[in-house]
Structures are given as C-alpha cells and as structure tokens.
Amino acid sequence: MRDYFTLMAGYNAWANARLLDACEALPPGAFTAERGGFFGSIAGTLNHLLVTDRIWTARLAGTPLPPYGLDTLLFTDLAELRAARTAEDAALVAYIAGLTDEACAGEFRWTRKADGVEVVGPLWKTLAHLFNHQTHHRGQAHDLIGQAGLQTPSLDLPVYQREAGA
C-alpha cells in the first residue's frame, strides 16, 4: 500500500502544479471570476482543495483542525495560493514517505466536521479518499480553466509516470 500512496502523493503534487501553471496564462480577473462551478471560480475550487488537504493533514498529524469552512477562500492571489499549495503537497509527500504498509493497514479515527460523527477504519481508506477527492475537484478546476478559454494540461497518471519515471 505504501508504494501506491507514494505514487499518488507524487502524482497529486505534479497535477496540482500543472493546474497552477495553466492558471498563469489567465487574463486579469479570470482566476477569481464566477464560472458556475461548485466552488464558483477557479480560485474557489483550488482553495477548496487546499482547505481540505489542510484539514486532512491536521487529522493525520493529530493536531487541531483549521477553523475555516470547506468553501473558505484563503487566497485570491495565484502566487500566494501556489506557495501554500506547494508547501501542503510537500507535507503530504513527507507524511506518506514516513508510512509503512503496517501503518496503512492500521486503524485510523477521525471526526467529520459536518456532523461530528466519528469514522473508524484502516488508514489506507482515508488516504484513498484524500487522493480521490483531489482528483475529483481537480477535474472541476480543469473544466473551469477550459471554460476560461485556455488549453488545459493533461493530468493523466501515465503522463506523470512517464515524466517522473515513477
């Protein structure tokens, strides 16, 4: 399991960077423009991913959760969002690097913010959700970038594997 999550953590950072690279070509105002997405704008969607990763990082570390909601717009400046995203991805890569297969199979407990329900299961199921969630919302951001008239980058896992030698 650890090898799989190592692959996914690297892919996650790569795909996030590719989306942010694509955003560099947006005209002024387009990053935060309302586009009808689930989180409104490209910025809203990418901020949601950062917010949820910060929540998961806190859960994984056993530290207090950040106080903000899932739709909090932490950064409207692309450079600031990129710096925070890069740091978050590096923290996730480092966390995964420290895991063992035994740890992945071990019990993990967390409490849902929405309703206070405690969820218990193997850590690998939580990690699978984390990476699946990223892929889901990256797809939404990818679509919004295309709606803005930009050429969207390939986010296919085999492209990452080829480029990274993974």
XYZ file of N, CA and C in Angstrom:
498
model
N 0.819 -1.201 0.000
C 0.000 0.000 0.000
C 0.865 1.268 0.000
N 1.959 1.221 0.736
C 2.793 2.418 0.822
C 3.282 2.838 -0.562
N 3.667 1.882 -1.391
C 4.137 2.219 -2.738
C 3.043 2.915 -3.547
N 1.817 2.422 -3.421
C 0.700 3.045 -4.126
C 0.505 4.488 -3.661
N 0.512 4.718 -2.360
C 0.293 6.061 -1.856
C 1.479 6.978 -2.122
N 2.681 6.423 -2.210
C 3.840 7.213 -2.629
C 3.634 7.713 -4.056
N 3.166 6.819 -4.921
C 2.850 7.206 -6.299
C 1.785 8.297 -6.317
N 0.732 8.111 -5.544
C -0.371 9.072 -5.553
C 0.036 10.422 -4.973
N 0.873 10.436 -3.961
C 1.315 11.713 -3.387
C 2.158 12.486 -4.396
N 3.045 11.795 -5.105
C 3.834 12.460 -6.137
C 2.967 12.951 -7.276
N 2.037 12.107 -7.709
C 1.113 12.493 -8.775
C 0.275 13.697 -8.370
N -0.211 13.682 -7.144
C -1.028 14.764 -6.612
C -0.280 16.096 -6.704
N 0.962 16.119 -6.251
C 1.753 17.356 -6.298
C 1.988 17.794 -7.740
N 2.297 16.857 -8.611
C 2.540 17.140 -10.022
C 1.294 17.723 -10.686
N 0.145 17.082 -10.473
C -1.098 17.542 -11.099
C -1.509 18.910 -10.576
N -1.345 19.133 -9.282
C -1.659 20.457 -8.726
C -0.775 21.526 -9.353
N 0.511 21.229 -9.506
C 1.437 22.191 -10.114
C 1.064 22.471 -11.565
N 0.655 21.449 -12.297
C 0.259 21.644 -13.702
C -0.971 22.547 -13.821
N -1.930 22.376 -12.917
C -3.096 23.254 -12.955
C -2.720 24.686 -12.629
N -1.875 24.858 -11.634
C -1.443 26.215 -11.282
C -0.621 26.830 -12.409
N 0.194 26.023 -13.082
C 0.937 26.515 -14.247
C -0.029 27.026 -15.316
N -1.091 26.270 -15.568
C -2.078 26.679 -16.562
C -2.736 27.995 -16.171
N -2.967 28.182 -14.891
C -3.604 29.415 -14.409
C -2.756 30.655 -14.655
N -1.447 30.469 -14.795
C -0.555 31.611 -15.053
C -0.946 32.356 -16.327
N -1.582 31.662 -17.283
C -1.950 32.278 -18.557
C -3.316 32.963 -18.518
N -3.997 32.899 -17.386
C -5.315 33.541 -17.290
C -5.189 35.061 -17.358
N -6.111 35.712 -18.033
C -6.094 37.171 -18.030
C -6.491 37.712 -16.650
N -6.185 38.970 -16.380
C -6.548 39.551 -15.078
C -8.032 39.354 -14.767
N -8.303 38.941 -13.540
C -9.668 38.743 -13.079
C -10.253 37.383 -13.375
N -9.661 36.644 -14.284
C -10.234 35.355 -14.684
C -10.080 34.281 -13.610
N -9.049 34.379 -12.793
C -8.802 33.384 -11.756
C -9.925 33.375 -10.723
N -10.442 34.547 -10.402
C -11.480 34.662 -9.379
C -12.872 34.878 -9.969
N -12.993 34.891 -11.282
C -14.289 35.130 -11.921
C -15.257 33.983 -11.636
N -16.496 34.338 -11.330
C -17.551 33.345 -11.104
C -17.805 32.604 -12.413
N -17.742 31.268 -12.333
C -17.930 30.447 -13.529
C -19.013 29.389 -13.341
N -19.728 29.440 -12.221
C -20.790 28.476 -12.007
C -20.311 27.124 -11.507
N -19.050 27.019 -11.155
C -18.538 25.773 -10.601
C -19.072 25.550 -9.197
N -18.859 24.356 -8.691
C -19.347 24.015 -7.355
C -18.801 24.993 -6.313
N -17.573 25.432 -6.476
C -16.979 26.429 -5.586
C -16.818 27.759 -6.301
N -17.635 27.974 -7.324
C -17.716 29.258 -8.018
C -16.671 29.466 -9.076
N -15.487 29.746 -8.642
C -14.400 30.150 -9.535
C -13.280 29.112 -9.542
N -12.324 29.347 -10.409
C -11.114 28.518 -10.397
C -10.435 28.668 -9.039
N -10.311 29.908 -8.577
C -9.692 30.159 -7.270
C -10.459 29.459 -6.156
N -11.785 29.520 -6.203
C -12.594 28.873 -5.176
C -12.385 27.371 -5.140
N -12.299 26.766 -6.318
C -12.113 25.316 -6.396
C -10.738 24.909 -5.899
N -9.706 25.633 -6.332
C -8.342 25.296 -5.898
C -8.137 25.593 -4.414
N -8.823 26.620 -3.893
C -8.765 26.890 -2.459
C -9.453 25.776 -1.672
N -10.563 25.256 -2.191
C -11.241 24.151 -1.518
C -10.283 22.965 -1.367
N -9.539 22.669 -2.407
C -8.570 21.566 -2.324
C -7.516 21.831 -1.254
N -7.052 23.064 -1.172
C -6.059 23.399 -0.152
C -6.664 23.284 1.247
N -7.871 23.823 1.415
C -8.541 23.762 2.717
C -8.724 22.317 3.159
N -9.227 21.469 2.260
C -9.474 20.084 2.664
C -8.170 19.348 2.941
N -7.130 19.638 2.177
C -5.847 18.996 2.476
C -5.297 19.452 3.818
N -5.489 20.712 4.155
C -5.040 21.177 5.474
C -5.815 20.480 6.587
N -7.093 20.258 6.347
C -7.902 19.527 7.337
C -7.383 18.097 7.473
N -7.155 17.427 6.345
C -6.660 16.046 6.408
C -5.260 15.969 7.003
N -4.409 16.924 6.665
C -3.061 16.939 7.231
C -3.131 17.061 8.757
N -4.028 17.903 9.248
C -4.197 18.048 10.696
C -4.715 16.747 11.314
N -5.680 16.131 10.666
C -6.193 14.853 11.185
C -5.095 13.803 11.233
N -4.331 13.708 10.159
C -3.264 12.705 10.098
C -2.203 12.951 11.161
N -1.938 14.220 11.441
C -0.928 14.575 12.438
C -1.483 14.557 13.867
N -2.803 14.480 13.984
C -3.418 14.505 15.311
C -3.391 15.882 15.939
N -3.419 16.916 15.105
C -3.400 18.291 15.598
C -4.782 18.925 15.390
N -5.056 20.055 16.047
C -6.368 20.697 15.879
C -6.641 21.061 14.412
N -7.901 20.929 14.041
C -8.289 21.255 12.676
C -8.270 22.765 12.468
N -7.983 23.202 11.250
C -8.068 24.630 10.962
C -9.501 25.111 11.201
N -9.681 26.371 11.544
C -11.013 26.855 11.921
C -11.928 27.204 10.749
N -11.436 27.131 9.536
C -12.249 27.611 8.417
C -13.102 26.514 7.796
N -14.113 26.960 7.028
C -15.036 26.054 6.369
C -14.511 25.579 5.030
N -15.219 24.611 4.455
C -14.782 23.984 3.209
C -14.817 24.917 2.006
N -15.561 26.001 2.103
C -15.642 26.938 0.989
C -14.874 28.234 1.255
N -13.978 28.207 2.236
C -13.192 29.390 2.569
C -12.226 29.723 1.442
N -12.195 30.966 1.064
C -11.276 31.451 0.035
C -10.053 32.024 0.762
N -9.037 31.186 0.931
C -7.833 31.594 1.658
C -6.974 32.548 0.840
N -6.894 32.301 -0.467
C -6.011 33.080 -1.336
C -6.717 33.415 -2.644
N -6.687 34.696 -2.997
C -7.168 35.094 -4.322
C -5.991 35.426 -5.235
N -4.816 35.506 -4.662
C -3.593 35.755 -5.425
C -2.987 34.399 -5.813
N -2.765 34.211 -7.106
C -2.274 32.927 -7.606
C -0.912 32.568 -7.019
N -0.009 33.525 -6.910
C 1.326 33.232 -6.374
C 1.248 32.778 -4.909
N 0.384 33.413 -4.133
C 0.222 33.023 -2.729
C -0.402 31.633 -2.619
N -1.392 31.363 -3.471
C -2.005 30.035 -3.466
C -0.989 28.977 -3.872
N -0.179 29.272 -4.875
C 0.847 28.316 -5.319
C 1.825 27.999 -4.191
N 2.272 29.015 -3.478
C 3.224 28.791 -2.383
C 2.602 27.905 -1.299
N 1.360 28.179 -0.941
C 0.682 27.372 0.080
C 0.434 25.952 -0.424
N 0.040 25.813 -1.686
C -0.235 24.500 -2.276
C 1.039 23.662 -2.336
N 2.140 24.294 -2.732
C 3.420 23.599 -2.817
C 3.845 23.093 -1.443
N 3.681 23.918 -0.428
C 4.029 23.515 0.937
C 3.131 22.368 1.410
N 1.848 22.449 1.112
C 0.922 21.400 1.535
C 1.241 20.079 0.842
N 1.542 20.146 -0.464
C 1.884 18.928 -1.196
C 3.179 18.320 -0.667
N 4.139 19.155 -0.329
C 5.402 18.643 0.225
C 5.159 17.959 1.574
N 4.283 18.526 2.386
C 3.964 17.919 3.679
C 3.290 16.561 3.491
N 2.422 16.465 2.514
C 1.737 15.199 2.253
C 2.714 14.150 1.724
N 3.603 14.549 0.822
C 4.632 13.630 0.312
C 5.502 13.134 1.473
N 5.893 14.035 2.360
C 6.726 13.650 3.506
C 5.972 12.710 4.448
N 4.701 12.988 4.680
C 3.908 12.110 5.546
C 3.856 10.701 4.967
N 3.555 10.595 3.693
C 3.452 9.285 3.040
C 4.801 8.569 3.078
N 5.881 9.312 2.877
C 7.220 8.708 2.889
C 7.539 8.062 4.239
N 6.927 8.552 5.294
C 7.176 8.012 6.624
C 6.296 6.834 6.997
N 5.394 6.431 6.111
C 4.484 5.320 6.408
C 5.099 3.971 6.095
N 4.552 2.965 6.715
C 4.851 1.572 6.394
C 3.555 0.925 5.926
N 3.675 -0.250 5.326
C 2.469 -0.983 4.950
C 1.625 -1.293 6.184
N 2.285 -1.573 7.285
C 1.566 -1.871 8.525
C 0.771 -0.652 8.998
N 1.381 0.520 8.893
C 0.677 1.740 9.292
C -0.535 1.987 8.391
N -0.384 1.720 7.112
C -1.506 1.893 6.170
C -2.674 0.988 6.538
N -2.379 -0.205 7.028
C -3.421 -1.160 7.405
C -3.986 -0.888 8.793
N -3.283 -0.056 9.576
C -3.697 0.206 10.947
C -4.945 1.061 11.041
N -5.565 1.006 12.211
C -6.800 1.752 12.457
C -6.538 3.251 12.492
N -7.473 3.995 11.905
C -7.406 5.457 11.921
C -8.790 5.987 12.274
N -8.821 6.943 13.177
C -10.081 7.549 13.625
C -10.072 9.030 13.315
N -11.193 9.486 12.824
C -11.338 10.922 12.590
C -12.802 11.298 12.754
N -13.043 12.577 12.976
C -14.394 13.077 13.196
C -14.783 14.013 12.062
N -15.942 13.757 11.462
C -16.420 14.615 10.381
C -16.775 15.986 10.929
N -16.340 17.016 10.236
C -16.650 18.384 10.632
C -18.136 18.677 10.513
N -18.770 18.129 9.487
C -20.157 18.473 9.181
C -21.134 18.064 10.273
N -20.908 16.878 10.880
C -21.906 16.375 11.819
C -21.326 15.767 13.095
N -20.008 15.799 13.243
C -19.389 15.277 14.461
C -19.341 13.771 14.574
N -19.681 13.056 13.506
C -19.657 11.593 13.538
C -18.219 11.092 13.456
N -17.885 10.146 14.328
C -16.552 9.552 14.293
C -16.517 8.435 13.244
N -15.476 8.469 12.427
C -15.269 7.464 11.393
C -14.050 6.645 11.803
N -14.176 5.319 11.735
C -13.083 4.426 12.118
C -12.873 3.431 10.988
N -11.620 3.258 10.608
C -11.284 2.287 9.573
C -9.797 2.276 9.358
N -9.329 1.449 8.438
C -7.891 1.437 8.174
C -7.435 2.751 7.540
N -6.227 3.146 7.860
C -5.675 4.394 7.338
C -5.716 4.425 5.815
N -5.483 3.295 5.159
C -5.435 3.299 3.705
C -6.748 3.786 3.093
N -7.878 3.532 3.750
C -9.154 4.010 3.214
C -9.253 5.530 3.295
N -8.734 6.100 4.342
C -8.710 7.559 4.469
C -7.809 8.169 3.406
N -6.634 7.582 3.211
C -5.716 8.099 2.200
C -6.302 7.956 0.798
N -6.994 6.853 0.537
C -7.636 6.670 -0.769
C -8.666 7.770 -0.994
N -9.436 8.105 0.043
C -10.413 9.189 -0.078
C -9.726 10.520 -0.348
N -8.672 10.795 0.384
C -7.952 12.064 0.227
C -7.519 12.257 -1.232
N -6.885 11.254 -1.799
C -6.393 11.396 -3.177
C -7.530 11.374 -4.193
N -8.577 10.595 -3.937
C -9.724 10.588 -4.833
C -10.420 11.950 -4.822
N -10.541 12.545 -3.656
C -11.152 13.869 -3.522
C -10.375 14.898 -4.333
N -9.059 14.838 -4.237
C -8.216 15.757 -5.013
C -8.497 15.596 -6.506
N -8.529 14.359 -6.980
C -8.756 14.110 -8.400
C -10.121 14.649 -8.832
N -11.122 14.432 -8.023
C -12.478 14.897 -8.325
C -12.509 16.411 -8.543
N -11.996 17.151 -7.579
C -12.065 18.609 -7.684
C -11.039 19.180 -8.659
N -9.924 18.506 -8.862
C -9.003 18.951 -9.915
C -9.699 18.879 -11.270
N -10.519 17.848 -11.461
C -11.283 17.744 -12.700
C -12.212 18.925 -12.879
N -12.831 19.374 -11.801
C -13.687 20.555 -11.881
C -12.869 21.795 -12.235
N -11.720 21.957 -11.581
C -10.863 23.113 -11.883
C -10.374 23.052 -13.330
N -10.038 21.870 -13.791
C -9.585 21.657 -15.165
C -10.656 22.154 -16.135
N -11.913 21.789 -15.867
C -13.024 22.227 -16.710
C -13.164 23.746 -16.674
N -13.077 24.341 -15.505
C -13.219 25.796 -15.390
C -12.103 26.527 -16.127
N -10.909 25.977 -16.097
C -9.789 26.571 -16.837
C -10.079 26.511 -18.335
N -10.622 25.393 -18.801
C -11.008 25.281 -20.201
C -12.109 26.272 -20.564
N -13.069 26.461 -19.658
C -14.136 27.430 -19.899
C -13.580 28.847 -20.021
N -12.454 29.087 -19.373
C -11.821 30.408 -19.456
C -11.091 30.604 -20.785
N -11.099 29.567 -21.626
C -10.510 29.680 -22.952
C -9.069 29.229 -23.063
N -8.547 28.606 -22.014
C -7.157 28.164 -22.042
C -7.047 26.708 -22.477
N -5.904 26.367 -23.017
C -5.579 24.972 -23.285
C -5.321 24.309 -21.935
N -6.020 23.220 -21.671
C -5.856 22.560 -20.379
C -4.770 21.493 -20.469
N -3.992 21.346 -19.405
C -2.917 20.356 -19.421
C -3.447 18.946 -19.196
N -2.746 17.969 -19.706
C -3.079 16.581 -19.403
C -2.739 16.317 -17.940
N -3.669 15.665 -17.259
C -3.446 15.282 -15.864
C -3.456 13.769 -15.700
N -3.286 13.063 -16.807
C -3.332 11.600 -16.773
C -2.159 11.024 -15.987
N -2.469 10.033 -15.168
C -1.454 9.375 -14.350
C -0.300 8.823 -15.192
N -0.555 8.186 -16.361
C 0.585 7.693 -17.151
C 1.516 8.812 -17.638
N 0.977 10.005 -17.849
C 1.832 11.132 -18.236
C 2.767 11.472 -17.078
N 2.215 11.525 -15.868
C 3.052 11.746 -14.681
C 4.106 10.661 -14.547
N 3.686 9.414 -14.678
C 4.623 8.300 -14.518
C 5.770 8.392 -15.531
N 5.447 8.745 -16.751
C 6.478 8.877 -17.771
C 7.422 10.041 -17.455
N 6.846 11.188 -17.090
C 7.664 12.363 -16.805
C 8.509 12.203 -15.551
N 7.951 11.541 -14.542
C 8.633 11.404 -13.258
C 9.459 10.125 -13.160
N 9.298 9.241 -14.130
C 9.978 7.956 -14.034
C 9.432 7.113 -12.894
N 8.161 7.325 -12.587
C 7.541 6.624 -11.456
C 6.871 5.335 -11.883
